Amino acid sequence: ETGVTQTPRHLVMGMTNKKSLKCEQHLGHNAMYWYKQSAKKPLELMFVYNFKEQTENNSVPSRFSPECPNSSHLFLHLHTLQPEDSALYLCASSQVQIRGGGEQYFGPGTRLTVT
Amino acid sequence: AQTVTQSQPEMSVQEAETVTLSCTYDTSESDYYLFWYKQPPSRQMILVIRQEAYKQQNATENRFSVNFQKAAKSFSLKISDSQLGDAAMYFCAYRGNQNAGGTSYGKLTFGQGTILTVHP
């Protein structure tokens, strides 16, 4: 595997279900991110993890719970979601460094549908 | 807070022609980075080009180049010799310098996106 991978690619869940999204980066990066992409809205940053520590939580509802067990893996645990949470969830990683672009590399996304 | 604005929801171009996508941003920081990302129908977000604000020279990557106007806070993307594979949603994004101690550490702020259609 290369780059950033995400599983599953598609997920349909009921509002009472609990599921998890998984992201894995194979780039040796030290920061990972969750973004939400809804129709007709800009990408919204949800969470940032830097060296496994959460450095940003963009006022995300508690029904979304991130977990970063190491610098290569990132999870997004989902429970009691609402239909408006249906969206494409993108994971990204980057190398945090003193100088440099720190470009973020994205995974293919998980298309989530909440019924 | 930083904001990024893409005023063109949709653009179209003939194959082999040139097209320019617009982006403006608002920030109080002096040191930052700007990016253009491409998202084709596969939904995979792909980095197209990067510009560092402290560099006056416009970035270029093959057929892609930018026109960076720091004073005007403008960052447009020019695609030359357009190809069918260039059809995608294009996003402009801003990131503050990670060592600046500012609030935009590691965070990308995206514009709304521009859908580019390439006609054969």
PDB file of C-alpha atoms in Angstrom:
ATOM      1  CA  GLU A   1       0.000   0.000   0.000  1.00  0.00           C
ATOM      2  CA  THR A   2       1.164   3.502  -0.744  1.00  0.00           C
ATOM      3  CA  GLY A   3       0.022   6.978   0.195  1.00  0.00           C
ATOM      4  CA  VAL A   4      -3.049   7.327   2.364  1.00  0.00           C
ATOM      5  CA  THR A   5      -5.659   4.592   2.487  1.00  0.00           C
ATOM      6  CA  GLN A   6      -9.143   4.679   3.943  1.00  0.00           C
ATOM      7  CA  THR A   7     -11.601   1.936   4.762  1.00  0.00           C
ATOM      8  CA  PRO A   8     -14.387   1.369   4.145  1.00  0.00           C
ATOM      9  CA  ARG A   9     -14.889   3.302   0.920  1.00  0.00           C
ATOM     10  CA  HIS A  10     -18.652   3.291   1.354  1.00  0.00           C
ATOM     11  CA  LEU A  11     -20.720   2.974   4.517  1.00  0.00           C
ATOM     12  CA  VAL A  12     -24.451   3.007   5.112  1.00  0.00           C
ATOM     13  CA  MET A  13     -25.548   3.110   8.716  1.00  0.00           C
ATOM     14  CA  GLY A  14     -28.655   3.708  10.720  1.00  0.00           C
ATOM     15  CA  MET A  15     -28.873   6.462  13.280  1.00  0.00           C
ATOM     16  CA  THR A  16     -28.515   4.041  16.177  1.00  0.00           C
ATOM     17  CA  ASN A  17     -25.514   2.166  14.798  1.00  0.00           C
ATOM     18  CA  LYS A  18     -21.895   2.444  15.889  1.00  0.00           C
ATOM     19  CA  LYS A  19     -19.225   2.233  13.232  1.00  0.00           C
ATOM     20  CA  SER A  20     -15.643   3.319  12.714  1.00  0.00           C
ATOM     21  CA  LEU A  21     -13.739   4.787   9.800  1.00  0.00           C
ATOM     22  CA  LYS A  22     -10.092   3.866   9.436  1.00  0.00           C
ATOM     23  CA  CYS A  23      -7.249   5.784   7.872  1.00  0.00           C
ATOM     24  CA  GLU A  24      -3.671   4.643   7.402  1.00  0.00           C
ATOM     25  CA  GLN A  25      -0.772   6.627   5.986  1.00  0.00           C
ATOM     26  CA  HIS A  26       2.319   5.005   4.520  1.00  0.00           C
ATOM     27  CA  LEU A  27       4.281   8.241   4.035  1.00  0.00           C
ATOM     28  CA  GLY A  28       6.095   8.492   7.374  1.00  0.00           C
ATOM     29  CA  HIS A  29       4.207  11.668   8.238  1.00  0.00           C
ATOM     30  CA  ASN A  30       3.655  12.919  11.789  1.00  0.00           C
ATOM     31  CA  ALA A  31       0.309  14.693  11.450  1.00  0.00           C
ATOM     32  CA  MET A  32      -3.088  13.386  10.429  1.00  0.00           C
ATOM     33  CA  TYR A  33      -6.418  15.081   9.760  1.00  0.00           C
ATOM     34  CA  TRP A  34     -10.117  14.355   9.340  1.00  0.00           C
ATOM     35  CA  TYR A  35     -12.166  16.497   6.955  1.00  0.00           C
ATOM     36  CA  LYS A  36     -15.850  16.440   6.118  1.00  0.00           C
ATOM     37  CA  GLN A  37     -16.984  17.233   2.585  1.00  0.00           C
ATOM     38  CA  SER A  38     -20.711  17.871   2.134  1.00  0.00           C
ATOM     39  CA  ALA A  39     -22.465  18.794  -1.059  1.00  0.00           C
ATOM     40  CA  LYS A  40     -22.243  22.499  -1.851  1.00  0.00           C
ATOM     41  CA  LYS A  41     -20.050  23.287   1.164  1.00  0.00           C
ATOM     42  CA  PRO A  42     -16.303  23.802   1.446  1.00  0.00           C
ATOM     43  CA  LEU A  43     -14.239  21.089   3.052  1.00  0.00           C
ATOM     44  CA  GLU A  44     -14.501  21.363   6.809  1.00  0.00           C
ATOM     45  CA  LEU A  45     -11.604  20.444   9.038  1.00  0.00           C
ATOM     46  CA  MET A  46     -12.798  18.260  11.895  1.00  0.00           C
ATOM     47  CA  PHE A  47      -9.735  17.092  13.809  1.00  0.00           C
ATOM     48  CA  VAL A  48      -5.978  17.453  13.703  1.00  0.00           C
ATOM     49  CA  TYR A  49      -3.496  15.083  15.289  1.00  0.00           C
ATOM     50  CA  ASN A  50       0.150  16.059  15.549  1.00  0.00           C
ATOM     51  CA  PHE A  51       2.541  13.424  16.886  1.00  0.00           C
ATOM     52  CA  LYS A  52      -0.527  11.483  18.070  1.00  0.00           C
ATOM     53  CA  GLU A  53      -1.781  14.412  20.122  1.00  0.00           C
ATOM     54  CA  GLN A  54      -5.037  16.077  19.188  1.00  0.00           C
ATOM     55  CA  THR A  55      -4.200  19.696  18.488  1.00  0.00           C
ATOM     56  CA  GLU A  56      -7.480  20.825  17.015  1.00  0.00           C
ATOM     57  CA  ASN A  57     -11.135  19.976  17.379  1.00  0.00           C
ATOM     58  CA  ASN A  58     -13.227  22.221  15.192  1.00  0.00           C
ATOM     59  CA  SER A  59     -16.361  22.240  17.357  1.00  0.00           C
ATOM     60  CA  VAL A  60     -17.290  18.793  16.138  1.00  0.00           C
ATOM     61  CA  PRO A  61     -20.300  17.136  17.826  1.00  0.00           C
ATOM     62  CA  SER A  62     -19.436  14.453  20.339  1.00  0.00           C
ATOM     63  CA  ARG A  63     -21.095  11.783  18.203  1.00  0.00           C
ATOM     64  CA  PHE A  64     -17.806  11.887  16.254  1.00  0.00           C
ATOM     65  CA  SER A  65     -14.922  10.539  18.303  1.00  0.00           C
ATOM     66  CA  PRO A  66     -11.392  10.430  16.849  1.00  0.00           C
ATOM     67  CA  GLU A  67      -8.623   8.104  17.900  1.00  0.00           C
ATOM     68  CA  CYS A  68      -4.968   8.190  16.890  1.00  0.00           C
ATOM     69  CA  PRO A  69      -3.114   5.187  18.374  1.00  0.00           C
ATOM     70  CA  ASN A  70       0.108   5.956  16.480  1.00  0.00           C
ATOM     71  CA  SER A  71       1.343   8.350  13.834  1.00  0.00           C
ATOM     72  CA  SER A  72       0.306   6.018  11.006  1.00  0.00           C
ATOM     73  CA  HIS A  73      -3.286   5.268  11.985  1.00  0.00           C
ATOM     74  CA  LEU A  74      -6.305   7.424  12.552  1.00  0.00           C
ATOM     75  CA  PHE A  75      -9.843   6.360  13.360  1.00  0.00           C
ATOM     76  CA  LEU A  76     -13.146   8.156  13.433  1.00  0.00           C
ATOM     77  CA  HIS A  77     -15.691   6.448  15.663  1.00  0.00           C
ATOM     78  CA  LEU A  78     -19.290   7.187  14.824  1.00  0.00           C
ATOM     79  CA  HIS A  79     -22.376   6.760  17.006  1.00  0.00           C
ATOM     80  CA  THR A  80     -25.964   8.000  16.970  1.00  0.00           C
ATOM     81  CA  LEU A  81     -25.381   9.994  13.801  1.00  0.00           C
ATOM     82  CA  GLN A  82     -27.925  12.224  12.113  1.00  0.00           C
ATOM     83  CA  PRO A  83     -28.932  12.218   8.435  1.00  0.00           C
ATOM     84  CA  GLU A  84     -27.119  15.551   7.974  1.00  0.00           C
ATOM     85  CA  ASP A  85     -23.885  13.754   8.822  1.00  0.00           C
ATOM     86  CA  SER A  86     -24.063  12.011   5.458  1.00  0.00           C
ATOM     87  CA  ALA A  87     -20.990  13.203   3.562  1.00  0.00           C
ATOM     88  CA  LEU A  88     -17.608  12.244   2.202  1.00  0.00           C
ATOM     89  CA  TYR A  89     -15.073  11.928   5.018  1.00  0.00           C
ATOM     90  CA  LEU A  90     -11.516  12.555   3.941  1.00  0.00           C
ATOM     91  CA  CYS A  91      -8.383  11.689   5.822  1.00  0.00           C
ATOM     92  CA  ALA A  92      -5.092  13.450   5.162  1.00  0.00           C
ATOM     93  CA  SER A  93      -1.548  13.381   6.458  1.00  0.00           C
ATOM     94  CA  SER A  94       1.410  15.741   6.362  1.00  0.00           C
ATOM     95  CA  GLN A  95       4.912  16.161   7.697  1.00  0.00           C
ATOM     96  CA  VAL A  96       5.085  18.901  10.288  1.00  0.00           C
ATOM     97  CA  GLN A  97       8.394  20.681   9.955  1.00  0.00           C
ATOM     98  CA  ILE A  98       9.914  24.016  10.862  1.00  0.00           C
ATOM     99  CA  ARG A  99      10.126  25.210   7.302  1.00  0.00           C
ATOM    100  CA  GLY A 100       8.523  23.772   4.259  1.00  0.00           C
ATOM    101  CA  GLY A 101       5.194  23.303   2.625  1.00  0.00           C
ATOM    102  CA  GLY A 102       3.886  20.530   4.845  1.00  0.00           C
ATOM    103  CA  GLU A 103       1.609  19.518   2.003  1.00  0.00           C
ATOM    104  CA  GLN A 104      -1.334  17.412   3.004  1.00  0.00           C
ATOM    105  CA  TYR A 105      -1.876  14.169   1.145  1.00  0.00           C
ATOM    106  CA  PHE A 106      -5.397  12.835   1.047  1.00  0.00           C
ATOM    107  CA  GLY A 107      -6.944   9.417   1.059  1.00  0.00           C
ATOM    108  CA  PRO A 108      -9.763   8.452  -1.323  1.00  0.00           C
ATOM    109  CA  GLY A 109     -12.441   9.135   1.275  1.00  0.00           C
ATOM    110  CA  THR A 110     -15.308   7.214   2.847  1.00  0.00           C
ATOM    111  CA  ARG A 111     -18.756   7.977   1.465  1.00  0.00           C
ATOM    112  CA  LEU A 112     -21.056   7.833   4.500  1.00  0.00           C
ATOM    113  CA  THR A 113     -24.827   7.637   4.259  1.00  0.00           C
ATOM    114  CA  VAL A 114     -26.901   7.852   7.423  1.00  0.00           C
ATOM    115  CA  THR A 115     -30.420   6.479   7.077  1.00  0.00           C
TER     116      THR A 115
ATOM    117  CA  ALA B   1      -9.750  33.873  10.881  1.00  0.00           C
ATOM    118  CA  GLN B   2      -8.507  33.128   7.408  1.00  0.00           C
ATOM    119  CA  THR B   3     -11.001  32.847   4.587  1.00  0.00           C
ATOM    120  CA  VAL B   4     -10.581  31.606   1.033  1.00  0.00           C
ATOM    121  CA  THR B   5     -12.965  32.587  -1.739  1.00  0.00           C
ATOM    122  CA  GLN B   6     -13.367  31.050  -5.170  1.00  0.00           C
ATOM    123  CA  SER B   7     -15.850  33.191  -7.038  1.00  0.00           C
ATOM    124  CA  GLN B   8     -16.285  30.901 -10.043  1.00  0.00           C
ATOM    125  CA  PRO B   9     -18.514  27.923  -9.213  1.00  0.00           C
ATOM    126  CA  GLU B  10     -18.026  26.537 -12.735  1.00  0.00           C
ATOM    127  CA  MET B  11     -15.664  27.095 -15.629  1.00  0.00           C
ATOM    128  CA  SER B  12     -15.281  25.437 -18.993  1.00  0.00           C
ATOM    129  CA  VAL B  13     -12.494  25.284 -21.551  1.00  0.00           C
ATOM    130  CA  GLN B  14     -11.847  23.710 -24.917  1.00  0.00           C
ATOM    131  CA  GLU B  15      -9.249  21.009 -25.091  1.00  0.00           C
ATOM    132  CA  ALA B  16      -5.767  22.469 -25.788  1.00  0.00           C
ATOM    133  CA  GLU B  17      -6.867  25.945 -24.691  1.00  0.00           C
ATOM    134  CA  THR B  18      -5.877  27.862 -21.563  1.00  0.00           C
ATOM    135  CA  VAL B  19      -8.081  28.550 -18.573  1.00  0.00           C
ATOM    136  CA  THR B  20      -7.550  30.554 -15.392  1.00  0.00           C
ATOM    137  CA  LEU B  21      -9.254  29.789 -12.088  1.00  0.00           C
ATOM    138  CA  SER B  22      -9.515  32.580  -9.534  1.00  0.00           C
ATOM    139  CA  CYS B  23      -8.913  32.540  -5.801  1.00  0.00           C
ATOM    140  CA  THR B  24      -8.722  35.286  -3.221  1.00  0.00           C
ATOM    141  CA  TYR B  25      -7.993  34.982   0.454  1.00  0.00           C
ATOM    142  CA  ASP B  26      -7.996  37.041   3.569  1.00  0.00           C
ATOM    143  CA  THR B  27      -5.354  36.803   6.285  1.00  0.00           C
ATOM    144  CA  SER B  28      -3.463  38.964   8.737  1.00  0.00           C
ATOM    145  CA  GLU B  29      -0.413  36.720   8.581  1.00  0.00           C
ATOM    146  CA  SER B  30       2.638  37.546   6.500  1.00  0.00           C
ATOM    147  CA  ASP B  31       4.045  34.043   6.198  1.00  0.00           C
ATOM    148  CA  TYR B  32       1.845  31.317   4.774  1.00  0.00           C
ATOM    149  CA  TYR B  33       1.376  28.783   2.008  1.00  0.00           C
ATOM    150  CA  LEU B  34      -1.188  28.505  -0.729  1.00  0.00           C
ATOM    151  CA  PHE B  35      -2.183  25.382  -2.595  1.00  0.00           C
ATOM    152  CA  TRP B  36      -4.332  24.242  -5.460  1.00  0.00           C
ATOM    153  CA  TYR B  37      -5.870  20.807  -5.162  1.00  0.00           C
ATOM    154  CA  LYS B  38      -7.710  18.864  -7.828  1.00  0.00           C
ATOM    155  CA  GLN B  39     -10.572  16.492  -7.050  1.00  0.00           C
ATOM    156  CA  PRO B  40     -11.625  14.383 -10.059  1.00  0.00           C
ATOM    157  CA  PRO B  41     -14.820  12.315 -10.092  1.00  0.00           C
ATOM    158  CA  SER B  42     -12.946   9.567  -8.211  1.00  0.00           C
ATOM    159  CA  ARG B  43     -12.995  12.012  -5.249  1.00  0.00           C
ATOM    160  CA  GLN B  44      -9.269  11.554  -4.592  1.00  0.00           C
ATOM    161  CA  MET B  45      -7.861  14.957  -3.647  1.00  0.00           C
ATOM    162  CA  ILE B  46      -4.610  15.550  -5.520  1.00  0.00           C
ATOM    163  CA  LEU B  47      -2.107  18.336  -4.871  1.00  0.00           C
ATOM    164  CA  VAL B  48      -1.525  20.337  -8.046  1.00  0.00           C
ATOM    165  CA  ILE B  49       0.773  23.155  -7.020  1.00  0.00           C
ATOM    166  CA  ARG B  50       2.098  25.032  -4.009  1.00  0.00           C
ATOM    167  CA  GLN B  51       3.167  28.640  -3.461  1.00  0.00           C
ATOM    168  CA  GLU B  52       5.132  30.003  -0.530  1.00  0.00           C
ATOM    169  CA  ALA B  53       4.159  33.544   0.359  1.00  0.00           C
ATOM    170  CA  TYR B  54       7.722  34.677   0.993  1.00  0.00           C
ATOM    171  CA  LYS B  55       8.706  33.730  -2.557  1.00  0.00           C
ATOM    172  CA  GLN B  56       7.882  36.327  -5.163  1.00  0.00           C
ATOM    173  CA  GLN B  57       8.395  33.959  -8.058  1.00  0.00           C
ATOM    174  CA  ASN B  58       5.232  32.276  -9.252  1.00  0.00           C
ATOM    175  CA  ALA B  59       5.205  28.487  -8.908  1.00  0.00           C
ATOM    176  CA  THR B  60       5.012  26.322 -12.020  1.00  0.00           C
ATOM    177  CA  GLU B  61       4.400  22.600 -12.455  1.00  0.00           C
ATOM    178  CA  ASN B  62       4.382  21.550 -16.097  1.00  0.00           C
ATOM    179  CA  ARG B  63       1.132  22.906 -17.602  1.00  0.00           C
ATOM    180  CA  PHE B  64       0.019  24.419 -14.299  1.00  0.00           C
ATOM    181  CA  SER B  65       1.172  27.813 -13.096  1.00  0.00           C
ATOM    182  CA  VAL B  66      -0.028  30.376 -10.617  1.00  0.00           C
ATOM    183  CA  ASN B  67      -0.295  34.139 -10.559  1.00  0.00           C
ATOM    184  CA  PHE B  68       0.398  35.083  -6.955  1.00  0.00           C
ATOM    185  CA  GLN B  69      -0.346  38.685  -6.042  1.00  0.00           C
ATOM    186  CA  LYS B  70       0.440  39.001  -2.345  1.00  0.00           C
ATOM    187  CA  ALA B  71      -0.667  42.595  -1.900  1.00  0.00           C
ATOM    188  CA  ALA B  72      -3.974  41.861  -3.584  1.00  0.00           C
ATOM    189  CA  LYS B  73      -4.284  38.514  -1.768  1.00  0.00           C
ATOM    190  CA  SER B  74      -4.957  36.799  -5.036  1.00  0.00           C
ATOM    191  CA  PHE B  75      -3.809  33.344  -6.124  1.00  0.00           C
ATOM    192  CA  SER B  76      -5.061  32.219  -9.523  1.00  0.00           C
ATOM    193  CA  LEU B  77      -4.308  28.950 -11.302  1.00  0.00           C
ATOM    194  CA  LYS B  78      -3.583  28.851 -15.018  1.00  0.00           C
ATOM    195  CA  ILE B  79      -3.923  25.578 -16.878  1.00  0.00           C
ATOM    196  CA  SER B  80      -2.293  25.606 -20.303  1.00  0.00           C
ATOM    197  CA  ASP B  81      -2.965  23.134 -23.117  1.00  0.00           C
ATOM    198  CA  SER B  82      -6.001  21.792 -21.251  1.00  0.00           C
ATOM    199  CA  GLN B  83      -6.579  18.059 -21.430  1.00  0.00           C
ATOM    200  CA  LEU B  84      -9.690  15.984 -20.872  1.00  0.00           C
ATOM    201  CA  GLY B  85      -8.081  14.574 -17.737  1.00  0.00           C
ATOM    202  CA  ASP B  86      -7.983  18.054 -16.225  1.00  0.00           C
ATOM    203  CA  ALA B  87     -11.749  17.968 -15.743  1.00  0.00           C
ATOM    204  CA  ALA B  88     -12.327  18.060 -11.996  1.00  0.00           C
ATOM    205  CA  MET B  89     -13.259  20.218  -9.041  1.00  0.00           C
ATOM    206  CA  TYR B  90     -10.389  22.545  -8.156  1.00  0.00           C
ATOM    207  CA  PHE B  91      -9.891  23.833  -4.638  1.00  0.00           C
ATOM    208  CA  CYS B  92      -7.732  26.687  -3.497  1.00  0.00           C
ATOM    209  CA  ALA B  93      -6.379  26.264   0.040  1.00  0.00           C
ATOM    210  CA  TYR B  94      -4.493  28.361   2.594  1.00  0.00           C
ATOM    211  CA  ARG B  95      -2.199  27.287   5.404  1.00  0.00           C
ATOM    212  CA  GLY B  96      -0.269  29.430   7.862  1.00  0.00           C
ATOM    213  CA  ASN B  97       3.378  28.725   8.572  1.00  0.00           C
ATOM    214  CA  GLN B  98       3.602  25.815  10.960  1.00  0.00           C
ATOM    215  CA  ASN B  99       6.322  27.484  12.992  1.00  0.00           C
ATOM    216  CA  ALA B 100       4.649  30.853  13.212  1.00  0.00           C
ATOM    217  CA  GLY B 101       2.826  30.174  16.447  1.00  0.00           C
ATOM    218  CA  GLY B 102      -0.351  31.343  14.784  1.00  0.00           C
ATOM    219  CA  THR B 103      -3.766  29.794  15.025  1.00  0.00           C
ATOM    220  CA  SER B 104      -3.606  28.148  11.621  1.00  0.00           C
ATOM    221  CA  TYR B 105      -0.982  25.598  12.620  1.00  0.00           C
ATOM    222  CA  GLY B 106      -1.308  22.585  10.322  1.00  0.00           C
ATOM    223  CA  LYS B 107      -4.802  23.588   9.262  1.00  0.00           C
ATOM    224  CA  LEU B 108      -5.847  23.961   5.630  1.00  0.00           C
ATOM    225  CA  THR B 109      -8.656  26.389   4.881  1.00  0.00           C
ATOM    226  CA  PHE B 110     -10.347  25.577   1.590  1.00  0.00           C
ATOM    227  CA  GLY B 111     -12.353  27.637  -0.844  1.00  0.00           C
ATOM    228  CA  GLN B 112     -15.712  26.472  -2.137  1.00  0.00           C
ATOM    229  CA  GLY B 113     -14.244  24.917  -5.257  1.00  0.00           C
ATOM    230  CA  THR B 114     -14.569  25.480  -9.007  1.00  0.00           C
ATOM    231  CA  ILE B 115     -15.880  22.758 -11.290  1.00  0.00           C
ATOM    232  CA  LEU B 116     -13.819  22.682 -14.483  1.00  0.00           C
ATOM    233  CA  THR B 117     -15.280  21.101 -17.600  1.00  0.00           C
ATOM    234  CA  VAL B 118     -13.027  20.373 -20.573  1.00  0.00           C
ATOM    235  CA  HIS B 119     -14.736  20.112 -23.954  1.00  0.00           C
ATOM    236  CA  PRO B 120     -13.166  17.960 -26.693  1.00  0.00           C
TER     237      PRO B 120
END
